[in-house]
XYZ file of C-alpha atoms in Angstrom:
611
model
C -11.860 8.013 39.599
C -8.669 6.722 37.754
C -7.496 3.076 37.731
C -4.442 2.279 39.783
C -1.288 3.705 38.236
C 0.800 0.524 37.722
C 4.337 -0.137 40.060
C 7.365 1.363 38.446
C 9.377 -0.181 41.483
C 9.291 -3.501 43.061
C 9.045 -3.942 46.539
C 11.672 -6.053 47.441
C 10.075 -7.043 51.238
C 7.424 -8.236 49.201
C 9.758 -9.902 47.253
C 11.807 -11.573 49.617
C 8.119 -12.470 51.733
C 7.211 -14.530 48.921
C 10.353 -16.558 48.649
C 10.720 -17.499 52.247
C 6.479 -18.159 52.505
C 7.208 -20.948 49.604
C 9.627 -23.070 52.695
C 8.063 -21.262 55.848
C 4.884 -19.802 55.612
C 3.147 -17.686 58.027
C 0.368 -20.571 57.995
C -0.002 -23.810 59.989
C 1.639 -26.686 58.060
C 1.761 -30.676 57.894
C 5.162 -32.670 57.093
C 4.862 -35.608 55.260
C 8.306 -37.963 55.128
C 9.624 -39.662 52.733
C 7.651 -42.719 53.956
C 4.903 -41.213 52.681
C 5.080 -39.990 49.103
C 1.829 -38.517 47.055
C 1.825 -40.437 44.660
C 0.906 -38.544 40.976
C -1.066 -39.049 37.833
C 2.262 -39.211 35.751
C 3.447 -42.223 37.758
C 6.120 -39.585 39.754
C 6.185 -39.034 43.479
C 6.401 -36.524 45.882
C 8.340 -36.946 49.162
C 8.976 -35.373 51.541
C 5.830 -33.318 50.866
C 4.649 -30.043 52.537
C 0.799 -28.665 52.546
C 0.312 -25.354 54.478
C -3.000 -24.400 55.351
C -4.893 -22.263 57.272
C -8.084 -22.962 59.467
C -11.066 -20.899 61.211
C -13.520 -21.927 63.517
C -13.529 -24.977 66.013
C -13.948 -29.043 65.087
C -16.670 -30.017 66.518
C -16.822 -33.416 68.856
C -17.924 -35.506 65.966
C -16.133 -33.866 63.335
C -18.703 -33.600 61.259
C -18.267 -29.728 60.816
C -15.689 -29.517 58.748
C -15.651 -27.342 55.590
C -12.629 -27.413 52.967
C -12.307 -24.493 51.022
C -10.589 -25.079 47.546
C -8.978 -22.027 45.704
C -8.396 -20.994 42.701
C -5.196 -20.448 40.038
C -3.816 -17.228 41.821
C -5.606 -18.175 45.213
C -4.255 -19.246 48.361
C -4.956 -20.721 52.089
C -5.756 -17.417 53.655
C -9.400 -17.784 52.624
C -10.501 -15.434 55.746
C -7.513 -13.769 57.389
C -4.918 -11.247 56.336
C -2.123 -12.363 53.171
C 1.089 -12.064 54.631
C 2.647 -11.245 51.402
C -0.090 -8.297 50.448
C -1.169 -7.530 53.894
C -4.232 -7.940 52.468
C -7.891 -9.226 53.477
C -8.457 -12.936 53.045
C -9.848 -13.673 49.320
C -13.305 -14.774 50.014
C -13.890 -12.795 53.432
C -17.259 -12.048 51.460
C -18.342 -15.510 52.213
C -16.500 -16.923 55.163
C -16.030 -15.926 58.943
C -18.213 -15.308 61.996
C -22.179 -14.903 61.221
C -21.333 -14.766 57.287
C -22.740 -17.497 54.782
C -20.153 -20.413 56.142
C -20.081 -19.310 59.429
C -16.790 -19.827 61.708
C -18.570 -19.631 64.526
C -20.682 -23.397 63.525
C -17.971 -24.699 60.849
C -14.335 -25.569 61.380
C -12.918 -24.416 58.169
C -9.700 -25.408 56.352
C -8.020 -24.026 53.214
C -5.064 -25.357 52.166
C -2.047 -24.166 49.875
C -2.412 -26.899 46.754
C 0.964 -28.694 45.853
C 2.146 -27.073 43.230
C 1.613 -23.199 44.646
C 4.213 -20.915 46.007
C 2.596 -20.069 49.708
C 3.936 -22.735 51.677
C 2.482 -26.301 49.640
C 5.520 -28.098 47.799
C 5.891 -26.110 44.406
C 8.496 -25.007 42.163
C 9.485 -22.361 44.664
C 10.095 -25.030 47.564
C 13.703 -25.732 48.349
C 14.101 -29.402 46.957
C 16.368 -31.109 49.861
C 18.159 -33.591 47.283
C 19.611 -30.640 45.986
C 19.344 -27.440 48.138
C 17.688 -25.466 45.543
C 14.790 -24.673 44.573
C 12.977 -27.614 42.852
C 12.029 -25.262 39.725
C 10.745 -27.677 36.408
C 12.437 -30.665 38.556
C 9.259 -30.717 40.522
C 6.864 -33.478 38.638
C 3.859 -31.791 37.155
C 1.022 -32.209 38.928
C -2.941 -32.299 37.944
C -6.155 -31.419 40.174
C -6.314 -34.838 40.996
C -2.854 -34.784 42.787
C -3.962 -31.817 44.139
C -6.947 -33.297 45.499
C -5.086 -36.405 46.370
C -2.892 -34.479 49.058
C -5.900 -32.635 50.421
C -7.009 -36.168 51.396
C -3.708 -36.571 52.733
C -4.202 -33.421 54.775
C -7.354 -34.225 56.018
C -6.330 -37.742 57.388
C -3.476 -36.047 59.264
C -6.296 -33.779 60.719
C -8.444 -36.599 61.813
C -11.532 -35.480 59.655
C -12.864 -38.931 57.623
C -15.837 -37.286 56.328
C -16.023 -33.384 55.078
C -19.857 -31.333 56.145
C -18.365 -29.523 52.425
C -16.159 -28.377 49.993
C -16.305 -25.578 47.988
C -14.790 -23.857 45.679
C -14.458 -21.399 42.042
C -13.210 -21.914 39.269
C -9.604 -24.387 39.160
C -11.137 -23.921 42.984
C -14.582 -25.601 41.636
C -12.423 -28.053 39.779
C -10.889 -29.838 42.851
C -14.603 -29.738 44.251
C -15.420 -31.956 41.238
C -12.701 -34.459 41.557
C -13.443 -34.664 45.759
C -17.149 -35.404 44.910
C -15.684 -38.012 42.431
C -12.874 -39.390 43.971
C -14.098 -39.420 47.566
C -17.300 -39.842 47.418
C -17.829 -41.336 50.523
C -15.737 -38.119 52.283
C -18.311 -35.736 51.205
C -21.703 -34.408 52.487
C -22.044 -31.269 50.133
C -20.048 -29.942 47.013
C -20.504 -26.715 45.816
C -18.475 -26.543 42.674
C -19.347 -22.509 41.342
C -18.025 -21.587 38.111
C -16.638 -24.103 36.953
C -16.515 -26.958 34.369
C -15.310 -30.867 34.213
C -12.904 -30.316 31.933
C -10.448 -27.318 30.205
C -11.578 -26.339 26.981
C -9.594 -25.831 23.725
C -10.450 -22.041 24.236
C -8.964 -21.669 27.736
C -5.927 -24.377 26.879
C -5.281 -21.373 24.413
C -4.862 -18.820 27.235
C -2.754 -20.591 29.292
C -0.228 -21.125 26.666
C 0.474 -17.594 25.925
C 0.549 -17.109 29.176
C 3.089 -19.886 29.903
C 4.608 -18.691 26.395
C 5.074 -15.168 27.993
C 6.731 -16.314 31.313
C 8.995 -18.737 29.001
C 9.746 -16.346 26.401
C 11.371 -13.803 29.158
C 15.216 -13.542 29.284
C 15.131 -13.601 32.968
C 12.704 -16.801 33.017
C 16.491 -18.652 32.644
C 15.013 -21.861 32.070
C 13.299 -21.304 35.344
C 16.404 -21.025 37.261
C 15.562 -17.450 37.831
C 15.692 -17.509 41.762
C 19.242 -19.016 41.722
C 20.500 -16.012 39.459
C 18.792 -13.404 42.109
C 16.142 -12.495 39.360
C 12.262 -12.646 38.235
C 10.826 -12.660 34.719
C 8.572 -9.884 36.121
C 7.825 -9.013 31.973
C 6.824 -12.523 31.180
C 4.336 -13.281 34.316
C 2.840 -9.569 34.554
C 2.147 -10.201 30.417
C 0.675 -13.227 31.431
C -1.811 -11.872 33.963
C -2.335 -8.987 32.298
C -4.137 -12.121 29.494
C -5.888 -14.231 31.898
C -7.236 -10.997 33.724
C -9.007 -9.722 30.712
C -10.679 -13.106 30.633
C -11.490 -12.937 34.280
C -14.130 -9.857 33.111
C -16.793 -9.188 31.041
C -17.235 -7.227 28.419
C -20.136 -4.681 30.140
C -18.191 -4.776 33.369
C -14.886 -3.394 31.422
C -17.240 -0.805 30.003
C -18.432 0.490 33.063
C -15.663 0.266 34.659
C -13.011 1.776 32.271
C -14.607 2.582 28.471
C -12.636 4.798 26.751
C -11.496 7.211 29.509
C -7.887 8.324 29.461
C -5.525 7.985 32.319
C -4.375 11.063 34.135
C -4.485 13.501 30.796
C -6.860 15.165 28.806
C -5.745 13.998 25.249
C -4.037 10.894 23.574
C -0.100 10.813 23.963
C 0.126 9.650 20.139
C 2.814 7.281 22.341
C 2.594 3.860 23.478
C 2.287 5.074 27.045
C -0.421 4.085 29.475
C -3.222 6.399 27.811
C -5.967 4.352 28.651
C -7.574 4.004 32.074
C -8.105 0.195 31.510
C -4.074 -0.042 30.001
C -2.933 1.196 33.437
C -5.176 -1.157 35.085
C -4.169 -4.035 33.604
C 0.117 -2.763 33.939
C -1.059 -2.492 37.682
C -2.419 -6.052 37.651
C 0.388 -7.447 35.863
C 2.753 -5.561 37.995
C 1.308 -6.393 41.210
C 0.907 -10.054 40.729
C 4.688 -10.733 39.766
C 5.122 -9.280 43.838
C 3.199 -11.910 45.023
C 3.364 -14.944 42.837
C 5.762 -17.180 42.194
C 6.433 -17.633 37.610
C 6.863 -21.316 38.064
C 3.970 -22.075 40.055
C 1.889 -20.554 37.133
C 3.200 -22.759 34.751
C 2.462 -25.821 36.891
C -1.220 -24.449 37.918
C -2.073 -23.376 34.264
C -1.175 -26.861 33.329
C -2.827 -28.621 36.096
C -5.765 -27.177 34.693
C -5.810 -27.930 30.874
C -5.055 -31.604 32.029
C -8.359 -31.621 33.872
C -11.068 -33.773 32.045
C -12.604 -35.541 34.573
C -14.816 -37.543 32.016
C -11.610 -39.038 30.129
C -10.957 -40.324 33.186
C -14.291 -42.609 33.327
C -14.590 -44.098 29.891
C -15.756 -40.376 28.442
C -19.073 -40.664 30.558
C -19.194 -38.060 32.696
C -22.185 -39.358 34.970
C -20.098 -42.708 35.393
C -18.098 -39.996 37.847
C -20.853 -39.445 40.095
C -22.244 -42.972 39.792
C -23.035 -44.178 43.685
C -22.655 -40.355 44.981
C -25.019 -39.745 48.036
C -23.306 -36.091 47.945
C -25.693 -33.242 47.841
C -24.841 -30.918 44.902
C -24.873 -27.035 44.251
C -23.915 -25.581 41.571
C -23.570 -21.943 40.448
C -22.618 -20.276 37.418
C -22.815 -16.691 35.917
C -24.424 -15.450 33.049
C -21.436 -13.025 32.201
C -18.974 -15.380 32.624
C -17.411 -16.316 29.457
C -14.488 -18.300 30.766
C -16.376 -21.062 32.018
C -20.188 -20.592 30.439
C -23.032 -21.843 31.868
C -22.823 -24.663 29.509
C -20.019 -25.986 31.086
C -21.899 -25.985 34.298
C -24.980 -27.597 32.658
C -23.142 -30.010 31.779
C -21.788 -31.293 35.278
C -25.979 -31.186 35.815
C -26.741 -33.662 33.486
C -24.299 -36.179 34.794
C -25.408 -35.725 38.120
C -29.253 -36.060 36.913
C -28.059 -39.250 35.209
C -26.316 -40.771 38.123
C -29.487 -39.812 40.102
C -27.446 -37.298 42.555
C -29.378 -35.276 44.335
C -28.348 -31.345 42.898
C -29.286 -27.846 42.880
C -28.328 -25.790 40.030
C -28.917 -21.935 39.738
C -27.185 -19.125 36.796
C -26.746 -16.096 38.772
C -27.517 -13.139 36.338
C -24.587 -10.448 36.708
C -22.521 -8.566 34.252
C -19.305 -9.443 36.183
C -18.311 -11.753 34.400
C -16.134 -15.265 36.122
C -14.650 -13.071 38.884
C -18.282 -12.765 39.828
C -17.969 -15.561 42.344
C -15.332 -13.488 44.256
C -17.473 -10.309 44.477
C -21.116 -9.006 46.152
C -23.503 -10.865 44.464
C -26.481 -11.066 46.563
C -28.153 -13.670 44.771
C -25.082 -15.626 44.872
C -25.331 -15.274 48.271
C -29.107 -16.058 49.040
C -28.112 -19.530 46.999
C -25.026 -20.598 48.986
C -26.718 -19.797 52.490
C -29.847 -21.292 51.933
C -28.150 -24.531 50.422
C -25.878 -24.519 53.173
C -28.343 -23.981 55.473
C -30.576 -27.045 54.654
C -27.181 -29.403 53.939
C -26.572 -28.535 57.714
C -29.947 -29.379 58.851
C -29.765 -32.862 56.763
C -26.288 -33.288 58.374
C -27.600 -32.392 62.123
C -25.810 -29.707 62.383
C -28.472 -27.004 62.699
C -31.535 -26.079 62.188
C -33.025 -23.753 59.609
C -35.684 -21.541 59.712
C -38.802 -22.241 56.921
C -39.554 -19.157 54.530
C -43.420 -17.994 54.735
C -43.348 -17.995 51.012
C -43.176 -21.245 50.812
C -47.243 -22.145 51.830
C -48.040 -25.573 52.624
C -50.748 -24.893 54.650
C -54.574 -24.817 53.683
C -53.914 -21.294 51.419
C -52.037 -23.603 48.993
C -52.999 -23.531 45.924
C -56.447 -26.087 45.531
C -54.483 -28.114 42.692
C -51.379 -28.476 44.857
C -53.396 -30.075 47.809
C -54.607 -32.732 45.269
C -51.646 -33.904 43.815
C -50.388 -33.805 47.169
C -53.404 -36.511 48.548
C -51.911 -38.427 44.863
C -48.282 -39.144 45.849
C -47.461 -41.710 48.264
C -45.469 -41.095 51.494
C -41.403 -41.469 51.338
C -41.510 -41.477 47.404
C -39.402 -40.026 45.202
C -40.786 -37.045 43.218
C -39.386 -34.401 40.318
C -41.836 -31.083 40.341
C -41.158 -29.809 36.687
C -41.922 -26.130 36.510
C -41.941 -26.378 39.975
C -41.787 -22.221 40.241
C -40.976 -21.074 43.439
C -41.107 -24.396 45.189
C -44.538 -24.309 47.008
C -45.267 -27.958 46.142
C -42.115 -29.607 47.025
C -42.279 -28.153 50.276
C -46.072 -29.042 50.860
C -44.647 -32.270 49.805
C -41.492 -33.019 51.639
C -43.563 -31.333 55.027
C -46.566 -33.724 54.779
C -45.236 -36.745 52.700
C -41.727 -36.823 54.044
C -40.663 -37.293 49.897
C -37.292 -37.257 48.151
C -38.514 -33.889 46.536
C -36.751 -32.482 43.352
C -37.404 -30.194 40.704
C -36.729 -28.540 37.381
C -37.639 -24.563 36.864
C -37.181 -22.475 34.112
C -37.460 -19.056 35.567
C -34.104 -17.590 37.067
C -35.936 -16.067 40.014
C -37.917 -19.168 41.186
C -34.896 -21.658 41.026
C -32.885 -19.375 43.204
C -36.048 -18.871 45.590
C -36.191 -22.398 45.506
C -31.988 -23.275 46.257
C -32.402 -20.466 48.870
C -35.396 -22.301 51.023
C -33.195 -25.654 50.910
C -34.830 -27.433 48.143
C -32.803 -29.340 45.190
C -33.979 -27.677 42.108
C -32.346 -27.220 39.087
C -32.663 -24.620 36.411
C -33.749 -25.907 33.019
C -36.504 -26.596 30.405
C -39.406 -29.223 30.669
C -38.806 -29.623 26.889
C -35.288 -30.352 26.790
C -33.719 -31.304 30.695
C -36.336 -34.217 31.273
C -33.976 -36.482 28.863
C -31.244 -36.255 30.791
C -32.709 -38.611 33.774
C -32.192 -42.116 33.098
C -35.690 -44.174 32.990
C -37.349 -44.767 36.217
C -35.671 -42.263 37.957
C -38.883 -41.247 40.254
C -42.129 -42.766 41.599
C -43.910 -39.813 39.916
C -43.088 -37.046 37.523
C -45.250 -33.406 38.389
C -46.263 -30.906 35.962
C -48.562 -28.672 37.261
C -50.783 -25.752 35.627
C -47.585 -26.117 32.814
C -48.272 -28.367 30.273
C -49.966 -25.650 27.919
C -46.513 -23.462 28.489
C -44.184 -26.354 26.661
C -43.551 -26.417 23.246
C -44.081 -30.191 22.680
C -46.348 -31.518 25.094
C -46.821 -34.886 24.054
C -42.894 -35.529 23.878
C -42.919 -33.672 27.560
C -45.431 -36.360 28.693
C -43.815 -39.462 27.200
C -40.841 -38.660 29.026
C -42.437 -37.982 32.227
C -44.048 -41.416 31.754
C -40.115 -42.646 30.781
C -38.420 -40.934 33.610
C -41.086 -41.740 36.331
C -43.408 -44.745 36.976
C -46.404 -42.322 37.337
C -47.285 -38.809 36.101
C -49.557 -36.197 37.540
C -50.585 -33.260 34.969
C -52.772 -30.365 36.164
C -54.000 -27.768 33.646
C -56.561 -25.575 33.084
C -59.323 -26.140 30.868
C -60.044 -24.133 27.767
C -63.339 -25.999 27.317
C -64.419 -24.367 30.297
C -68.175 -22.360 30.049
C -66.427 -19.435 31.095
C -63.635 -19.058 27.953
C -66.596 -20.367 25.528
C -68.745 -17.305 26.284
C -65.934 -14.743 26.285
C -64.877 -16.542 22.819
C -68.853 -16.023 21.722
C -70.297 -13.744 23.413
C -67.597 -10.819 23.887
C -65.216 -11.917 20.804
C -62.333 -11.705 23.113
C -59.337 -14.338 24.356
C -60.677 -15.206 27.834
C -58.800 -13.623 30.981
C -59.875 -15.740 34.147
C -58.127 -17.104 37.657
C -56.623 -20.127 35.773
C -55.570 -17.957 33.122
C -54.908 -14.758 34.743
C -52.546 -13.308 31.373
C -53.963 -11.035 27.984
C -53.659 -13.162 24.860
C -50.342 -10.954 24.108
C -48.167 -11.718 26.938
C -49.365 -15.296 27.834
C -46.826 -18.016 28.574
C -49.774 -20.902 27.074
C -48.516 -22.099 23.782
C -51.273 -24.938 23.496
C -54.238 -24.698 24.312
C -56.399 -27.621 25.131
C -59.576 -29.376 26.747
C -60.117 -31.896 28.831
C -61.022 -34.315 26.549
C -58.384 -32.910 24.203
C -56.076 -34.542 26.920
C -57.599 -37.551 27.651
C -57.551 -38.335 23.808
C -53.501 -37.503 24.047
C -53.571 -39.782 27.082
C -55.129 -42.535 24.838
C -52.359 -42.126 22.125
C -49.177 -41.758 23.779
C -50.225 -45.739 25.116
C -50.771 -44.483 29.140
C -53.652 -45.075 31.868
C -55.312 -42.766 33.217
C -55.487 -43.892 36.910
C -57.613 -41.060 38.600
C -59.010 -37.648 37.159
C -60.535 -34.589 38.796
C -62.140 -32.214 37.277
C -62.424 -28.919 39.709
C -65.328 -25.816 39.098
C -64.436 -22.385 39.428
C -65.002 -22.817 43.618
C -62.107 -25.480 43.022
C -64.669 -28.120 44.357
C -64.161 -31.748 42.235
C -67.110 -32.001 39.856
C -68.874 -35.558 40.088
C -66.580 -38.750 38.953
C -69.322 -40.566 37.400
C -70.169 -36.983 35.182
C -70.030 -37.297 31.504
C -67.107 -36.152 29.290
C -68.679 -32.986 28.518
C -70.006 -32.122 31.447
C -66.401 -32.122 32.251
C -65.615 -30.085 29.663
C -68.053 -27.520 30.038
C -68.063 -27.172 33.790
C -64.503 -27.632 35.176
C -62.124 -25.156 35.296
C -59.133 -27.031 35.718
C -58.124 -30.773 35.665
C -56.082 -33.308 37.746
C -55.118 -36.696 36.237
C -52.975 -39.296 37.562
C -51.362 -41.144 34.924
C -49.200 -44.868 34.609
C -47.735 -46.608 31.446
C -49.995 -49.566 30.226
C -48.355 -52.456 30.664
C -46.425 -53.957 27.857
């Protein structure tokens, strides 16, 4: 199938829709008077000031339901319902409306026009009443936080003191960021998904030809253009013809597009539209300058490369989130090269720091950062089952517990133990918590503050799914991230031998929590030393279930080989098990190599010595 052929002619009722939507949208609005400015970063004001917005669903009696949607660069309020400039469906109708993920039918839902964009919110497009024209570059420039700032001016208009959410992508995921910062106390749940706490150098870049492009367009007219009746239709379709490119991946333009030619059988030897992916981007270029107003871009674009939100707390990020009870989700995309997983990682690590309580998942796709926008299933699983259990916390409704997730008597026999271990209501990080079966035997029978840290893709986004606040990382490297007595005990169960440095892995377990609880299995046991002697052969048993050449163990150790580590590192060994093959405990008062010889696997219970 051939990509779009792009617009040779401009439709001027689209046209003319998008002026008249920037003064009188076809979207509920709030007037603020000149009594009440927004006050900006740059020390400017705004006033009068204008936020259109659009809402689904019903507030409930509390108003505790309420969800604010945050969108992105080119995005707008109609989240869920039909553009009136396109005529066409609502931007994330993937993810929002009756029976979908954030369901209309149990969350009152508002997206709002930010200030700066050219639907309806006061933006370059708005008529500016001192003058009767439209405010072009006289409107002050704005940032995410002013943008954020008059959503909280919204939302006090509406009545709603305390948001159930906000969500959003990319400059979308941005504002989420500076809510859960700024407002704190206003949020319940932030889901910030592809996104990052500040612009980098590389995107900056970008948005400067892009701006360059707009700029460098005769008809631009020092962006005066709507008083001489034109558009710098070259400049902006140049420009998102750029920023779309970075809104793929490289695979996805592959599949999509490779090398096919457009409607002909052999090159032009021209500079005509040969390629299948030139005419889709001359479509995209073409059909944005329809809908989108050439100043607004400038002011978005710039709104974004200000945004640093730890410059704005002495360079510590965490010193953001310091005092946030908010509940955390964040999603990025392995594809996505505009804002890498990194960048999301990063937001993680302040939020560990700050002791916030967050789930973090990297959705594999090949869509690269429009990824967010599209049917990702995974995606999906994450955001509903997050939502889901941030509902449940909130009392909004109930969710319904996976099977999966066993905490009944077929748990696993090491599980049950460290479960007896942990006292009721503490707090507890599972690392290499897989697909969550401890944390929920914990949370059901100990009523805990369970989190935890999983390397594997598939078991963090099992985990997210069923509720629980897991992020995705490395025993080895993510543990240094949590400040020192973060929890009342640190987990790593049948693990240990997977890590790459165990003893640094257990001195920070003993740094970041005031106890530790290690299970492992033993390679002392009777049962490796006769397939070692008798058959020649690396041992293949219940406790270590993989061939010797696609095993996850790295180290291999006994249990007196532990016990000696124990010794060194300066800890106390408060309680050990030893459990046979049956999983039964072998006798406490048992010598060392009885121990060794006889038990399978191990449980210890471990506390620094006192200094």
């Amino acid at each position: 199938m051939s990509a779009p052929r792009p617009t040779r002619k401009k439709n001027p009722a689209l046209a003319a829709a998008g002026v008249s939507q920037a003064d009188q949208p076809d979207s509920l609005v709030v007037r603020f008077g000149m009594d009440q400015p927004l006050v900006l970063d740059s020390g400017a004001t705004i006033a009068p000031l204008q936020m259109a917005y659009q809402s689904y669903g019903k507030l409930n009696a509390r108003k505790s339901n309420a969800v604010l949607v945050c969108h992105a660069l080119t995005g707008d309020q109609h989240v869920a319902s039909i553009n009136p400039v396109t005529g066409k469906t609502g931007w994330w109708e993937t993810l929002i409306g009756p029976g979908k993920i954030i369901d209309t039918n149990q969350y009152f839902v508002i997206c709002s026009n930010v200030v700066g964009g050219c639907l309806g919110s006061t933006g370059p497009a708005s008529t500016n009443p001192a003058t009767g024209k439209p405010y072009a570059l006289d409107l002050p420039v704005v940032t995410i936080r002013d943008m954020v700032r008059a959503q909280a001016m919204l939302m006090d208009r509406l009545g709603i003191e305390s948001l159930f959410a906000v969500v959003g992508g990319s400059m979308g995921g941005m504002q989420v960021l500076e809510w859960a910062s700024t407002y704190k106390d206003r949020v319940f749940a932030a889901m910030p998904i592809a996104t990052a706490p500040k612009h980098s150098a590389q995107n900056i870049a970008f948005h400067e030809v892009g701006r360059q492009a707009v700029m460098a367009d005769p008809a631009w007219s020092g962006g005066r253009y709507r008083e001489k009746g034109v558009l710098p239709e070259k400049g902006l379709g140049v420009a998102r013809m750029a920023a779309h490119i970075t809104y793929l991946s490289e695979p996805a333009l592959q599949r999509k597009f490779g090398r096919k030619l457009q409607d002909r059988d052999a090159p032009t030897f021209s500079f005509d539209a040969d390629f299948q992916v030139e005419s889709y981007l001359r479509y995209q270029g073409s059909s944005f300058v329809e809908r989108f107003d050439a100043n607004s871009y400038l002011y978005l674009t710039r709104a974004m490369d200000y945004f640093d939100l730890a410059a704005d707390h002495g360079g510590i990020l965490a010193k953001a989130f310091e005092g946030s009870k908010t509940r955390f989700c964040i999603v990025s995309f392995t594809s996505d090269w505009l804002f890498p997983t990194a960048d999301s990682r990063a937001v993680v690590h302040a939020l560990n720091a700050a002791g916030a309580l967050v789930s973090f998942v990297e959705i594999d796709s090949d869509k690269g950062h429009d990824a967010f926008l599209l049917e990702e299933p995974e995606f999906f699983a994450t955001l509903s089952g997050f939502v889901s259990a941030a509902a449940k916390a909130r009392g909004l409704k109930m969710t319904i517990s996976d099977p999966h997730l066993s905490s009944g008597p077929g748990a696993r026999v090491d599980l049950l133990i460290i479960a007896d271990m942990v006292e009721r209501g503490s707090r507890v990080l599972d690392v290499g918590c897989g697909d969550g079966a401890l944390l929920k035997l914990l949370a059901d029978r100990k009523d805990v503050d369970a989190r935890g840290i999983e390397l594997s893709r598939d078991g963090v986004a099992n985990c997210v799914t069923h509720g629980l606040a897991v992020i995705q990382g490395d025993a080895d490297t993510d543990l240094i991230n949590y400040p020192d007595d973060s929890f009342d005990y640190v987990i790593l169960s049948q693990t240990i031998q997977a890590t790459r440095n165990p003893r640094r892995v257990l001195e920070q377990m003993l740094r970041v929590g005031r106890r530790a609880i290690i299970s492992f299995p033993n390679f002392g046991h009777w049962r490796v030393r006769y397939d070692l002697l008798i058959g020649g052969r690396m041992p293949v048993t219940e406790n270590l279930p993989d061939a010797w050449y696609e095993t996850p163990n790295i180290h291999f150790c006994t249990i007196r080989d532990f016990d000696d580590l124990v010794r060194d590192i300066g800890a106390e060994t408060e309680r050990a098990l030893a459990l046979n093959a049956s999983g039964k405990p072998l006798r406490l008062t048992a010598p060392w190599w009885f121990w060794n010889v006889f038990g399978e696997q191990a449980v210890f219970l471990l506390k620094r010595r006192p200094d």
